[in-house]
mmCIF file of C-alpha atoms and ligand atoms in Angstrom:
data_model
loop_
_atom_site.group_PDB
_atom_site.id
_atom_site.type_symbol
_atom_site.label_atom_id
_atom_site.label_comp_id
_atom_site.label_asym_id
_atom_site.label_seq_id
_atom_site.Cartn_x
_atom_site.Cartn_y
_atom_site.Cartn_z
ATOM 1 C CA UNK A 1181 23.274 90.767 -41.503
ATOM 2 C CA UNK A 1182 21.896 87.801 -43.463
ATOM 3 C CA UNK A 1183 24.553 85.528 -42.016
ATOM 4 C CA UNK A 1184 23.585 86.561 -38.444
ATOM 5 C CA UNK A 1185 19.906 85.972 -39.244
ATOM 6 C CA UNK A 1186 20.679 82.502 -40.634
ATOM 7 C CA UNK A 1187 22.745 81.668 -37.564
ATOM 8 C CA UNK A 1188 19.815 82.639 -35.319
ATOM 9 C CA UNK A 1189 17.474 80.475 -37.353
ATOM 10 C CA UNK A 1190 19.851 77.484 -37.079
ATOM 11 C CA UNK A 1191 20.252 78.050 -33.335
ATOM 12 C CA UNK A 1192 16.508 78.301 -32.705
ATOM 13 C CA UNK A 1193 15.910 75.206 -34.846
ATOM 14 C CA UNK A 1194 18.603 73.249 -32.951
ATOM 15 C CA UNK A 1195 17.177 74.374 -29.640
ATOM 16 C CA UNK A 1196 13.644 73.255 -30.595
ATOM 17 C CA UNK A 1197 14.959 69.896 -31.893
ATOM 18 C CA UNK A 1198 16.979 69.297 -28.710
ATOM 19 C CA UNK A 1199 13.975 70.188 -26.578
ATOM 20 C CA UNK A 1200 11.796 67.765 -28.596
ATOM 21 C CA UNK A 1201 14.307 64.933 -28.135
ATOM 22 C CA UNK A 1202 14.624 65.643 -24.406
ATOM 23 C CA UNK A 1203 10.857 65.557 -23.927
ATOM 24 C CA UNK A 1204 10.603 62.375 -25.983
ATOM 25 C CA UNK A 1205 13.267 60.558 -23.891
ATOM 26 C CA UNK A 1206 11.936 61.977 -20.643
ATOM 27 C CA UNK A 1207 8.534 60.427 -21.426
ATOM 28 C CA UNK A 1208 10.146 57.085 -22.254
ATOM 29 C CA UNK A 1209 12.108 57.005 -19.041
ATOM 30 C CA UNK A 1210 8.935 57.954 -17.185
ATOM 31 C CA UNK A 1211 6.961 55.095 -18.820
ATOM 32 C CA UNK A 1212 9.784 52.640 -18.127
ATOM 33 C CA UNK A 1213 9.870 53.657 -14.444
ATOM 34 C CA UNK A 1214 6.107 53.248 -14.234
ATOM 35 C CA UNK A 1215 6.352 49.759 -15.771
ATOM 36 C CA UNK A 1216 9.038 48.729 -13.285
ATOM 37 C CA UNK A 1217 6.983 50.080 -10.392
ATOM 38 C CA UNK A 1218 3.933 48.145 -11.628
ATOM 39 C CA UNK A 1219 5.931 44.935 -11.947
ATOM 40 C CA UNK A 1220 7.334 45.393 -8.470
ATOM 41 C CA UNK A 1221 3.805 45.799 -7.138
ATOM 42 C CA UNK A 1222 2.693 42.516 -8.735
ATOM 43 C CA UNK A 1223 2.286 39.703 -6.188
ATOM 44 C CA UNK A 1224 5.273 37.447 -6.739
ATOM 45 C CA UNK A 1225 4.899 33.716 -7.376
ATOM 46 C CA UNK A 1226 4.707 31.745 -4.136
ATOM 47 C CA UNK A 1227 8.065 30.506 -2.995
ATOM 48 C CA UNK A 1228 7.004 26.938 -2.097
ATOM 49 C CA UNK A 1229 4.893 24.358 -3.894
ATOM 50 C CA UNK A 1230 3.283 21.810 -1.564
ATOM 51 C CA UNK A 1231 1.165 18.828 -2.631
ATOM 52 C CA UNK A 1232 -1.675 17.755 -0.309
ATOM 53 C CA UNK A 1233 -3.196 14.371 -1.152
ATOM 54 C CA UNK A 1234 -6.267 12.986 0.600
ATOM 55 C CA UNK A 1235 -8.634 10.064 0.140
ATOM 56 C CA UNK A 1236 -11.468 11.721 -1.756
ATOM 57 C CA UNK A 1237 -11.125 15.225 -3.165
ATOM 58 C CA UNK A 1238 -14.741 16.370 -2.882
ATOM 59 C CA UNK A 1239 -15.669 14.495 0.280
ATOM 60 C CA UNK A 1240 -17.107 16.872 2.914
ATOM 61 C CA UNK A 1241 -14.386 15.870 5.369
ATOM 62 C CA UNK A 1242 -11.469 16.282 2.935
ATOM 63 C CA UNK A 1243 -12.846 19.553 1.614
ATOM 64 C CA UNK A 1244 -12.326 20.929 5.127
ATOM 65 C CA UNK A 1245 -8.742 19.631 5.239
ATOM 66 C CA UNK A 1246 -8.142 21.349 1.868
ATOM 67 C CA UNK A 1247 -9.756 24.596 3.025
ATOM 68 C CA UNK A 1248 -7.549 24.671 6.127
ATOM 69 C CA UNK A 1249 -4.405 24.233 4.021
ATOM 70 C CA UNK A 1250 -5.518 26.872 1.509
ATOM 71 C CA UNK A 1251 -6.091 29.380 4.308
ATOM 72 C CA UNK A 1252 -2.486 28.890 5.458
ATOM 73 C CA UNK A 1253 -1.149 29.337 1.898
ATOM 74 C CA UNK A 1254 -0.795 33.130 1.991
ATOM 75 C CA UNK A 1255 0.781 33.234 5.427
ATOM 76 C CA UNK A 1256 3.575 30.869 4.379
ATOM 77 C CA UNK A 1257 4.182 32.153 0.818
ATOM 78 C CA UNK A 1258 3.095 28.770 -0.472
ATOM 79 C CA UNK A 1259 1.002 27.292 -3.250
ATOM 80 C CA UNK A 1260 -0.940 24.275 -2.015
ATOM 81 C CA UNK A 1261 -1.939 21.796 -4.691
ATOM 82 C CA UNK A 1262 -4.861 19.964 -3.092
ATOM 83 C CA UNK A 1263 -5.536 16.623 -4.762
ATOM 84 C CA UNK A 1264 -7.341 13.340 -4.248
ATOM 85 C CA UNK A 1265 -9.244 10.703 -6.236
ATOM 86 C CA UNK A 1266 -12.850 11.463 -7.125
ATOM 87 C CA UNK A 1267 -13.977 8.383 -5.185
ATOM 88 C CA UNK A 1268 -11.871 6.624 -2.558
ATOM 89 C CA UNK A 1269 -9.325 4.637 -4.531
ATOM 90 C CA UNK A 1270 -5.987 3.847 -2.864
ATOM 91 C CA UNK A 1271 -4.321 2.919 -6.182
ATOM 92 C CA UNK A 1272 -5.198 6.276 -7.712
ATOM 93 C CA UNK A 1273 -4.115 8.027 -4.531
ATOM 94 C CA UNK A 1274 -0.734 6.303 -4.825
ATOM 95 C CA UNK A 1275 -0.464 7.513 -8.434
ATOM 96 C CA UNK A 1276 -1.090 11.082 -7.288
ATOM 97 C CA UNK A 1277 1.647 10.661 -4.713
ATOM 98 C CA UNK A 1278 3.989 9.344 -7.387
ATOM 99 C CA UNK A 1279 3.160 12.306 -9.652
ATOM 100 C CA UNK A 1280 3.933 14.746 -6.836
ATOM 101 C CA UNK A 1281 7.316 13.074 -6.364
ATOM 102 C CA UNK A 1282 8.064 13.195 -10.104
ATOM 103 C CA UNK A 1283 7.196 16.910 -10.255
ATOM 104 C CA UNK A 1284 9.723 17.666 -7.537
ATOM 105 C CA UNK A 1285 7.426 19.640 -5.287
ATOM 106 C CA UNK A 1286 8.938 21.234 -2.197
ATOM 107 C CA UNK A 1287 6.943 19.053 0.196
ATOM 108 C CA UNK A 1288 4.197 16.418 0.255
ATOM 109 C CA UNK A 1289 1.385 16.083 2.784
ATOM 110 C CA UNK A 1290 -0.379 12.755 2.335
ATOM 111 C CA UNK A 1291 -2.899 10.517 4.045
ATOM 112 C CA UNK A 1292 -1.080 7.187 4.323
ATOM 113 C CA UNK A 1293 -4.036 4.856 3.908
ATOM 114 C CA UNK A 1294 -2.153 1.570 4.054
ATOM 115 C CA UNK A 1295 1.237 -0.184 3.932
ATOM 116 C CA UNK A 1296 1.683 0.491 0.190
ATOM 117 C CA UNK A 1297 2.195 4.189 0.866
ATOM 118 C CA UNK A 1298 5.399 3.510 2.777
ATOM 119 C CA UNK A 1299 7.457 2.703 -0.341
ATOM 120 C CA UNK A 1300 6.597 5.974 -2.077
ATOM 121 C CA UNK A 1301 6.953 8.040 1.085
ATOM 122 C CA UNK A 1302 10.468 6.632 1.471
ATOM 123 C CA UNK A 1303 11.187 7.288 -2.211
ATOM 124 C CA UNK A 1304 10.194 10.946 -1.761
ATOM 125 C CA UNK A 1305 12.338 11.316 1.351
ATOM 126 C CA UNK A 1306 15.332 9.680 -0.385
ATOM 127 C CA UNK A 1307 14.904 12.199 -3.178
ATOM 128 C CA UNK A 1308 14.990 15.027 -0.645
ATOM 129 C CA UNK A 1309 11.248 15.814 -0.645
ATOM 130 C CA UNK A 1310 9.943 16.020 2.931
ATOM 131 C CA UNK A 1311 6.704 14.122 3.630
ATOM 132 C CA UNK A 1312 4.159 14.797 6.363
ATOM 133 C CA UNK A 1313 1.385 12.252 6.913
ATOM 134 C CA UNK A 1314 -2.073 13.615 7.668
ATOM 135 C CA UNK A 1315 -5.251 11.969 9.047
ATOM 136 C CA UNK A 1316 -3.697 8.489 8.780
ATOM 137 C CA UNK A 1317 -0.102 7.851 9.758
ATOM 138 C CA UNK A 1318 2.677 5.589 8.450
ATOM 139 C CA UNK A 1319 4.879 5.634 11.563
ATOM 140 C CA UNK A 1320 7.339 3.058 10.246
ATOM 141 C CA UNK A 1321 8.042 5.016 7.060
ATOM 142 C CA UNK A 1322 10.637 7.791 6.684
ATOM 143 C CA UNK A 1323 7.953 10.496 6.975
ATOM 144 C CA UNK A 1324 8.985 13.572 8.976
ATOM 145 C CA UNK A 1325 5.921 13.815 11.207
ATOM 146 C CA UNK A 1326 2.194 13.030 11.466
ATOM 147 C CA UNK A 1327 -0.619 15.484 12.024
ATOM 148 C CA UNK A 1328 -4.139 14.286 12.776
ATOM 149 C CA UNK A 1329 -6.338 12.299 15.090
ATOM 150 C CA UNK A 1330 -5.027 9.628 17.428
ATOM 151 C CA UNK A 1331 -7.260 7.038 15.783
ATOM 152 C CA UNK A 1332 -6.808 4.443 18.503
ATOM 153 C CA UNK A 1333 -7.881 7.029 21.093
ATOM 154 C CA UNK A 1334 -10.890 7.965 18.923
ATOM 155 C CA UNK A 1335 -11.975 4.304 19.031
ATOM 156 C CA UNK A 1336 -11.488 4.216 22.795
ATOM 157 C CA UNK A 1337 -13.657 7.322 23.203
ATOM 158 C CA UNK A 1338 -16.416 5.673 21.196
ATOM 159 C CA UNK A 1339 -16.186 2.606 23.467
ATOM 160 C CA UNK A 1340 -16.263 4.738 26.607
ATOM 161 C CA UNK A 1341 -19.373 6.566 25.393
ATOM 162 C CA UNK A 1342 -21.104 3.232 24.874
ATOM 163 C CA UNK A 1343 -20.110 2.071 28.363
ATOM 164 C CA UNK A 1344 -21.327 5.296 29.960
ATOM 165 C CA UNK A 1345 -24.616 5.625 28.124
ATOM 166 C CA UNK A 1346 -25.928 2.054 28.181
ATOM 167 C CA UNK A 1347 -26.907 -0.537 30.774
ATOM 168 C CA UNK A 1348 -27.508 -4.277 30.495
ATOM 169 C CA UNK A 1349 -26.710 -6.473 27.538
ATOM 170 C CA UNK A 1350 -25.593 -4.638 24.387
ATOM 171 C CA UNK A 1351 -24.998 -6.290 21.001
ATOM 172 C CA UNK A 1352 -23.044 -4.091 18.647
ATOM 173 C CA UNK A 1353 -22.951 -4.052 14.858
ATOM 174 C CA UNK A 1354 -19.874 -2.265 13.485
ATOM 175 C CA UNK A 1355 -19.770 -0.597 10.070
ATOM 176 C CA UNK A 1356 -16.204 0.415 9.284
ATOM 177 C CA UNK A 1357 -14.910 2.486 6.381
ATOM 178 C CA UNK A 1358 -12.432 -0.193 5.360
ATOM 179 C CA UNK A 1359 -10.855 -3.379 6.687
ATOM 180 C CA UNK A 1360 -7.579 -2.522 4.929
ATOM 181 C CA UNK A 1361 -7.052 1.048 6.009
ATOM 182 C CA UNK A 1362 -4.959 1.674 9.073
ATOM 183 C CA UNK A 1363 -7.045 4.423 10.709
ATOM 184 C CA UNK A 1364 -10.248 2.368 10.564
ATOM 185 C CA UNK A 1365 -8.424 -0.635 11.985
ATOM 186 C CA UNK A 1366 -7.221 1.542 14.886
ATOM 187 C CA UNK A 1367 -10.699 2.956 15.486
ATOM 188 C CA UNK A 1368 -12.093 -0.560 15.773
ATOM 189 C CA UNK A 1369 -9.153 -1.759 17.894
ATOM 190 C CA UNK A 1370 -9.498 1.109 20.409
ATOM 191 C CA UNK A 1371 -13.238 0.472 20.626
ATOM 192 C CA UNK A 1372 -12.789 -3.273 21.192
ATOM 193 C CA UNK A 1373 -10.139 -2.749 23.876
ATOM 194 C CA UNK A 1374 -12.494 -0.554 25.897
ATOM 195 C CA UNK A 1375 -15.711 -2.569 25.579
ATOM 196 C CA UNK A 1376 -13.999 -5.836 26.479
ATOM 197 C CA UNK A 1377 -13.838 -4.479 30.041
ATOM 198 C CA UNK A 1378 -17.523 -5.330 30.396
ATOM 199 C CA UNK A 1379 -18.943 -8.746 29.509
ATOM 200 C CA UNK A 1380 -22.385 -7.288 28.861
ATOM 201 C CA UNK A 1381 -21.145 -5.686 25.611
ATOM 202 C CA UNK A 1382 -20.403 -7.815 22.542
ATOM 203 C CA UNK A 1383 -19.676 -7.143 18.891
ATOM 204 C CA UNK A 1384 -21.918 -9.401 16.818
ATOM 205 C CA UNK A 1385 -20.559 -8.545 13.356
ATOM 206 C CA UNK A 1386 -18.369 -6.094 11.436
ATOM 207 C CA UNK A 1387 -18.940 -4.974 7.850
ATOM 208 C CA UNK A 1388 -17.146 -2.436 5.639
ATOM 209 C CA UNK A 1389 -18.718 0.478 3.786
ATOM 210 C CA UNK A 1390 -15.856 1.694 1.563
ATOM 211 C CA UNK A 1391 -16.692 5.127 3.028
ATOM 212 C CA UNK A 1392 -19.824 5.257 0.831
ATOM 213 C CA UNK A 1393 -23.172 6.197 2.321
ATOM 214 C CA UNK A 1394 -25.123 3.727 0.125
ATOM 215 C CA UNK A 1395 -22.847 0.933 1.138
ATOM 216 C CA UNK A 1396 -23.112 1.904 4.832
ATOM 217 C CA UNK A 1397 -26.877 1.724 4.500
ATOM 218 C CA UNK A 1398 -26.762 -1.634 2.676
ATOM 219 C CA UNK A 1399 -24.413 -3.148 5.240
ATOM 220 C CA UNK A 1400 -26.399 -1.837 8.220
ATOM 221 C CA UNK A 1401 -29.606 -3.151 6.619
ATOM 222 C CA UNK A 1402 -28.020 -6.560 6.146
ATOM 223 C CA UNK A 1403 -26.673 -6.564 9.738
ATOM 224 C CA UNK A 1404 -30.078 -5.665 11.164
ATOM 225 C CA UNK A 1405 -31.714 -8.456 9.191
ATOM 226 C CA UNK A 1406 -29.075 -11.066 9.991
ATOM 227 C CA UNK A 1407 -28.784 -10.179 13.678
ATOM 228 C CA UNK A 1408 -32.141 -9.411 15.219
ATOM 229 C CA UNK A 1409 -30.415 -8.949 18.601
ATOM 230 C CA UNK A 1410 -28.406 -5.850 17.563
ATOM 231 C CA UNK A 1411 -29.028 -2.981 19.995
ATOM 232 C CA UNK A 1412 -26.143 -0.647 19.079
ATOM 233 C CA UNK A 1413 -24.079 0.449 16.096
ATOM 234 C CA UNK A 1414 -20.653 1.958 15.729
ATOM 235 C CA UNK A 1415 -19.764 3.569 12.363
ATOM 236 C CA UNK A 1416 -16.093 4.508 11.911
ATOM 237 C CA UNK A 1417 -16.217 6.776 8.856
ATOM 238 C CA UNK A 1418 -18.076 10.005 8.104
ATOM 239 C CA UNK A 1419 -21.101 8.585 6.279
ATOM 240 C CA UNK A 1420 -21.490 5.351 8.231
ATOM 241 C CA UNK A 1421 -23.734 6.912 10.894
ATOM 242 C CA UNK A 1422 -25.957 8.379 8.176
ATOM 243 C CA UNK A 1423 -26.263 4.987 6.445
ATOM 244 C CA UNK A 1424 -26.970 3.174 9.719
ATOM 245 C CA UNK A 1425 -29.740 5.628 10.656
ATOM 246 C CA UNK A 1426 -31.324 5.346 7.198
ATOM 247 C CA UNK A 1427 -31.308 1.514 7.321
ATOM 248 C CA UNK A 1428 -32.683 1.380 10.873
ATOM 249 C CA UNK A 1429 -35.434 3.854 9.970
ATOM 250 C CA UNK A 1430 -36.471 1.842 6.941
ATOM 251 C CA UNK A 1431 -36.796 -1.250 9.167
ATOM 252 C CA UNK A 1432 -38.451 0.731 11.941
ATOM 253 C CA UNK A 1433 -35.690 -0.262 14.373
ATOM 254 C CA UNK A 1434 -34.106 3.133 15.152
ATOM 255 C CA UNK A 1435 -36.044 3.693 18.409
ATOM 256 C CA UNK A 1436 -34.308 0.749 20.094
ATOM 257 C CA UNK A 1437 -30.792 1.486 18.870
ATOM 258 C CA UNK A 1438 -27.831 3.350 20.312
ATOM 259 C CA UNK A 1439 -25.793 4.727 17.379
ATOM 260 C CA UNK A 1440 -22.276 6.186 17.322
ATOM 261 C CA UNK A 1441 -21.155 8.057 14.198
ATOM 262 C CA UNK A 1442 -17.943 9.787 13.122
ATOM 263 C CA UNK A 1443 -17.162 13.378 12.074
ATOM 264 C CA UNK A 1444 -18.998 16.625 12.613
ATOM 265 C CA UNK A 1445 -20.400 16.983 9.109
ATOM 266 C CA UNK A 1446 -23.628 19.018 8.894
ATOM 267 C CA UNK A 1447 -25.726 15.902 8.326
ATOM 268 C CA UNK A 1448 -24.277 14.135 11.349
ATOM 269 C CA UNK A 1449 -24.905 17.171 13.539
ATOM 270 C CA UNK A 1450 -28.518 17.265 12.294
ATOM 271 C CA UNK A 1451 -28.948 13.583 13.195
ATOM 272 C CA UNK A 1452 -27.443 14.265 16.613
ATOM 273 C CA UNK A 1453 -29.882 17.147 17.174
ATOM 274 C CA UNK A 1454 -32.783 14.874 16.221
ATOM 275 C CA UNK A 1455 -31.474 12.201 18.571
ATOM 276 C CA UNK A 1456 -31.114 9.783 15.686
ATOM 277 C CA UNK A 1457 -27.390 9.555 16.369
ATOM 278 C CA UNK A 1458 -26.526 9.320 20.076
ATOM 279 C CA UNK A 1459 -22.867 10.244 19.790
ATOM 280 C CA UNK A 1460 -20.595 11.741 17.157
ATOM 281 C CA UNK A 1461 -16.817 11.434 17.428
ATOM 282 C CA UNK A 1462 -15.454 14.824 16.361
ATOM 283 C CA UNK A 1463 -12.166 15.325 14.534
ATOM 284 C CA UNK A 1464 -10.484 18.571 13.427
ATOM 285 C CA UNK A 1465 -10.088 18.324 9.620
ATOM 286 C CA UNK A 1466 -9.725 22.087 9.030
ATOM 287 C CA UNK A 1467 -7.109 22.381 11.764
ATOM 288 C CA UNK A 1468 -5.167 19.403 10.375
ATOM 289 C CA UNK A 1469 -4.961 21.050 6.956
ATOM 290 C CA UNK A 1470 -4.072 24.469 8.343
ATOM 291 C CA UNK A 1471 -1.378 23.288 10.761
ATOM 292 C CA UNK A 1472 0.155 20.884 8.260
ATOM 293 C CA UNK A 1473 1.398 23.802 6.132
ATOM 294 C CA UNK A 1474 3.173 25.596 8.998
ATOM 295 C CA UNK A 1475 4.772 22.324 10.073
ATOM 296 C CA UNK A 1476 5.893 21.575 6.513
ATOM 297 C CA UNK A 1477 7.470 25.025 6.217
ATOM 298 C CA UNK A 1478 9.341 24.480 9.496
ATOM 299 C CA UNK A 1479 10.695 21.230 8.063
ATOM 300 C CA UNK A 1480 11.702 22.875 4.769
ATOM 301 C CA UNK A 1481 13.517 25.614 6.710
ATOM 302 C CA UNK A 1482 15.429 23.003 8.711
ATOM 303 C CA UNK A 1483 13.668 23.440 12.060
ATOM 304 C CA UNK A 1484 13.218 20.437 14.348
ATOM 305 C CA UNK A 1485 9.653 19.150 14.550
ATOM 306 C CA UNK A 1486 7.900 16.689 16.833
ATOM 307 C CA UNK A 1487 7.329 13.081 15.750
ATOM 308 C CA UNK A 1488 3.523 13.449 16.038
ATOM 309 C CA UNK A 1489 1.046 16.332 16.272
ATOM 310 C CA UNK A 1490 -2.277 14.977 17.503
ATOM 311 C CA UNK A 1491 -5.271 17.167 16.831
ATOM 312 C CA UNK A 1492 -8.189 17.149 19.241
ATOM 313 C CA UNK A 1493 -10.711 14.356 19.164
ATOM 314 C CA UNK A 1494 -13.952 14.689 21.107
ATOM 315 C CA UNK A 1495 -17.203 12.955 22.018
ATOM 316 C CA UNK A 1496 -20.286 14.966 21.113
ATOM 317 C CA UNK A 1497 -23.750 14.299 22.451
ATOM 318 C CA UNK A 1498 -26.856 16.362 21.792
ATOM 319 C CA UNK A 1499 -26.285 18.202 25.083
ATOM 320 C CA UNK A 1500 -22.850 19.373 23.832
ATOM 321 C CA UNK A 1501 -24.277 21.185 20.826
ATOM 322 C CA UNK A 1502 -24.138 24.962 21.021
ATOM 323 C CA UNK A 1503 -24.888 27.605 18.407
ATOM 324 C CA UNK A 1504 -21.186 27.701 17.489
ATOM 325 C CA UNK A 1505 -20.684 24.039 16.693
ATOM 326 C CA UNK A 1506 -24.085 23.576 15.063
ATOM 327 C CA UNK A 1507 -22.684 24.893 11.812
ATOM 328 C CA UNK A 1508 -21.121 21.489 11.168
ATOM 329 C CA UNK A 1509 -17.929 20.809 9.295
ATOM 330 C CA UNK A 1510 -14.972 21.269 11.578
ATOM 331 C CA UNK A 1511 -15.742 21.580 15.251
ATOM 332 C CA UNK A 1512 -13.288 24.432 15.494
HETATM 333 C C1 LIG B 1030 -11.468 9.845 8.099
HETATM 334 C C2 LIG B 1030 -10.875 10.050 6.746
HETATM 335 C C3 LIG B 1030 -11.823 9.576 5.694
HETATM 336 C C4 LIG B 1030 -13.126 10.315 5.870
HETATM 337 C C5 LIG B 1030 -14.136 9.864 4.862
HETATM 338 C C6 LIG B 1030 -12.827 10.445 8.191
HETATM 339 O O1 LIG B 1030 -13.390 10.009 9.384
HETATM 340 O O2 LIG B 1030 -10.651 10.373 9.096
HETATM 341 O O3 LIG B 1030 -9.708 9.330 6.638
HETATM 342 O O4 LIG B 1030 -11.309 9.787 4.418
HETATM 343 O O5 LIG B 1030 -13.644 10.026 7.144
HETATM 344 O O6 LIG B 1030 -14.700 8.672 5.185
#
């Protein structure tokens, strides 16, 4: 009888122990499954790493290019590393380009400010890193494609506006972002080629602002003092119009001037509304940034792309302003 009792006790004890172990392992398996499910739900790391390098990281214009690219990031499973010097500095911009090449990113989108960019663009391409130029092209490099304004056309539009809106003799002072940089050269070239159609319009002097508003103001001030006959101004970079207006105001000469500025930044739109700027040439910085990512992904995936993607460039006068484009920034 005792033996049977002991057997029962052993059996019950074994049963309870087995049950305990089963529950213990069941819980572990459950926790493990939950962990796996959580990990699967985690957003994975983006598949592609793209470097975007512009002229001046925090410049109002470049901020819009960066914002456009960042908005496209999620759609294309991409991480966009938006970079640029703090102040316009082509040497530093070249270093950033070199760093992007050394870190073997999947693609590089870069503003090719001048001839020196060609060497590094070709180096990247030879290493198998596709390069797209943005805002300013390097057509004789190995770059895959260009996205941005037709800068020669932008200059022509500025010239046509001047022809349309003025009569009689016009003496123009030009303030350009840079003598060295390709896009500013094209903007001046396009302008010159249009105004030369009429003898009544002459350029009296050209100065450069280094895309700085203080320098635009200084140069416009100097031009107004040195050339009392100036009746019009053409500024080829974002802050040039602002500097020209400030200089003309301080000399009480704004009333008699016709002023063309560049880029639909809030301040330029304000000046247009107040009739202090007569015309603003509008580019599409947000669109450039946004589209550049899709194009880069097409290239990475081996699709054929066009040689150039021109974004829209437009002439804006006060009469063209509507509630929607008054917000400034990109005229999207
Ligand atoms: C040009 C950019 C430049 C920016 C700031 C824009 O008009 O397209 O290349 O960096 O102005 O001056």
